[in-house]
């Protein structure tokens, strides 16, 4: 599991070992987009009416769901959020911020492109082919081995991290 990402210039410093677990930032950041992390595949993060585990559930958010905007400071482990359809509260432990769009494709041979894949495997379907020096790429808070989940041109998928560099 990645425990933290630290940005130093154009480099990304990763603390802890890579696994299929999500990256989890130290805390939520008001005004930024977040994704659901640390939720079992057969479970969901509850979006609640108030900052309490006993408050009414407004919606369930599956692992990997992004587009959750933290609207203000978190307090006592609860964050006020807007998912684009409703406003409510989520437990801070289960969200992680999407990185700013600061990454570019690099190291791809002339005439070649970087494959954005549906899953972290060279056998997975290619969703999009990213040109050399394509920028405005955001890291999503998920990694597996050398694979990083990203968002580029509105499409989400997996690429080999060795072909990405900071702007």
Coordinates of C-alpha atoms in Angstrom, one line a residue:
X1 CA 0.0 0.0 0.0
X2 CA 1.2 3.5 -0.7
X3 CA 1.1 5.5 2.5
X4 CA 1.9 8.9 1.1
X5 CA 2.9 10.7 -2.1
X6 CA 5.2 13.7 -1.7
X7 CA 5.9 16.0 -4.6
X8 CA 9.4 17.4 -4.8
X9 CA 9.9 19.5 -7.9
X10 CA 8.9 17.1 -10.7
X11 CA 9.6 14.0 -8.8
X12 CA 7.1 11.9 -6.8
X13 CA 8.4 10.3 -3.6
X14 CA 6.4 7.3 -2.6
X15 CA 6.5 6.0 1.0
X16 CA 6.0 2.3 1.6
X17 CA 5.8 -0.6 -0.8
X18 CA 3.6 -0.9 -3.9
X19 CA 0.7 -3.3 -3.9
X20 CA -2.8 -3.7 -5.2
X21 CA -4.0 -1.5 -2.4
X22 CA -4.9 2.2 -2.9
X23 CA -2.7 5.1 -2.2
X24 CA -4.0 6.9 0.8
X25 CA -3.2 10.5 1.5
X26 CA -2.6 11.8 5.0
X27 CA -5.8 13.9 4.9
X28 CA -8.5 15.3 2.7
X29 CA -8.0 18.6 1.0
X30 CA -10.9 21.1 0.8
X31 CA -11.7 22.2 -2.7
X32 CA -10.1 19.1 -4.3
X33 CA -11.4 16.0 -6.0
X34 CA -11.1 12.7 -4.0
X35 CA -11.7 9.0 -4.7
X36 CA -13.0 6.2 -2.5
X37 CA -10.3 4.1 -1.1
X38 CA -9.9 1.3 1.5
X39 CA -13.5 0.0 1.0
X40 CA -14.0 -3.7 0.3
X41 CA -15.3 -4.8 -3.1
X42 CA -18.6 -6.0 -1.6
X43 CA -19.1 -2.8 0.4
X44 CA -19.5 1.0 -0.1
X45 CA -18.6 4.2 1.5
X46 CA -21.7 5.8 3.0
X47 CA -22.5 9.4 2.1
X48 CA -24.4 10.5 5.1
X49 CA -26.8 13.4 5.9
X50 CA -24.7 14.4 9.0
X51 CA -21.2 13.8 10.3
X52 CA -22.1 10.6 12.3
X53 CA -22.1 6.9 11.7
X54 CA -25.7 6.8 12.8
X55 CA -26.9 9.6 10.4
X56 CA -29.1 8.7 7.4
X57 CA -27.3 7.2 4.4
X58 CA -27.9 9.3 1.3
X59 CA -25.9 7.1 -1.1
X60 CA -23.2 4.4 -1.2
X61 CA -20.0 5.0 -3.1
X62 CA -18.0 1.9 -4.3
X63 CA -14.3 1.5 -4.1
X64 CA -12.6 3.5 -7.0
X65 CA -15.4 6.0 -7.3
X66 CA -13.9 9.5 -8.0
X67 CA -15.5 12.9 -8.4
X68 CA -16.1 13.5 -4.7
X69 CA -15.4 17.1 -3.9
X70 CA -14.5 18.0 -0.3
X71 CA -16.3 21.3 0.3
X72 CA -14.8 22.4 3.6
X73 CA -12.4 21.4 6.4
X74 CA -12.9 18.0 7.9
X75 CA -13.7 17.7 11.6
X76 CA -13.5 14.7 13.9
X77 CA -12.8 12.4 11.0
X78 CA -15.8 13.6 8.9
X79 CA -15.6 15.6 5.7
X80 CA -18.4 17.6 4.1
X81 CA -18.6 16.6 0.4
X82 CA -20.5 17.1 -2.9
X83 CA -20.6 14.1 -5.3
X84 CA -22.2 16.2 -8.1
X85 CA -25.7 14.9 -7.2
X86 CA -26.0 15.5 -3.5
X87 CA -24.2 17.0 -0.5
X88 CA -23.4 15.1 2.6
X89 CA -20.6 13.8 4.9
X90 CA -18.1 10.9 4.5
X91 CA -15.6 9.4 6.8
X92 CA -12.2 10.9 6.0
X93 CA -10.4 7.5 6.3
X94 CA -12.1 6.3 3.1
X95 CA -11.2 9.1 0.7
X96 CA -7.9 10.1 -1.0
X97 CA -7.2 13.2 -3.2
X98 CA -6.6 12.9 -6.9
X99 CA -3.2 14.4 -7.8
X100 CA -3.1 17.7 -9.8
X101 CA -2.7 17.2 -13.6
X102 CA 1.0 17.5 -13.5
X103 CA 2.3 14.5 -15.4
X104 CA 3.4 13.9 -18.9
X105 CA 4.2 10.8 -21.1
X106 CA 8.0 10.4 -21.4
X107 CA 10.4 7.8 -22.6
X108 CA 8.2 6.5 -25.3
X109 CA 10.0 5.7 -28.6
X110 CA 9.6 8.0 -31.6
X111 CA 6.5 6.9 -33.5
X112 CA 5.1 4.9 -30.6
X113 CA 2.4 5.7 -28.0
X114 CA 1.7 4.8 -24.4
X115 CA -1.3 2.4 -24.0
X116 CA -3.9 3.4 -21.4
X117 CA -5.4 0.1 -20.3
X118 CA -8.6 -1.0 -18.6
X119 CA -6.7 -3.0 -16.0
X120 CA -3.1 -3.2 -14.8
X121 CA -1.9 -5.8 -17.3
X122 CA -0.3 -5.8 -20.7
X123 CA -3.1 -8.3 -21.7
X124 CA -5.8 -5.8 -20.8
X125 CA -7.9 -3.9 -23.4
X126 CA -6.3 -0.6 -24.7
X127 CA -8.7 2.3 -24.0
X128 CA -6.6 5.1 -25.4
X129 CA -3.2 5.6 -26.9
X130 CA -1.4 8.6 -25.4
X131 CA 1.1 10.4 -27.6
X132 CA 4.7 11.2 -26.8
X133 CA 4.9 14.2 -24.5
X134 CA 1.1 14.2 -23.8
X135 CA 0.6 16.2 -20.6
X136 CA -2.2 17.1 -18.2
X137 CA -2.3 13.6 -16.7
X138 CA -3.6 13.1 -13.1
X139 CA -2.6 10.2 -10.8
X140 CA -5.6 8.5 -9.3
X141 CA -4.9 7.1 -5.8
X142 CA -4.4 3.5 -7.0
X143 CA -1.3 1.6 -7.9
X144 CA -0.3 -2.1 -8.5
X145 CA 3.3 -3.0 -9.0
X146 CA 4.7 -0.7 -11.8
X147 CA 1.2 0.2 -12.9
X148 CA -0.5 3.5 -12.0
X149 CA -4.1 4.4 -12.4
X150 CA -4.5 7.8 -14.2
X151 CA -6.9 10.2 -15.8
X152 CA -6.1 11.7 -19.2
X153 CA -8.5 13.5 -21.5
X154 CA -11.5 12.4 -19.3
X155 CA -10.5 8.7 -19.6
X156 CA -9.4 6.7 -16.6
X157 CA -7.1 3.6 -16.9
X158 CA -3.8 2.1 -16.1
X159 CA -0.3 2.8 -17.5
X160 CA 3.2 1.7 -16.7
X161 CA 4.5 4.4 -14.3
X162 CA 8.0 4.4 -15.8
X163 CA 6.5 6.2 -18.9
X164 CA 5.3 9.2 -16.8
X165 CA 7.2 12.2 -15.5
X166 CA 6.2 15.4 -13.7
X167 CA 5.8 18.7 -15.6

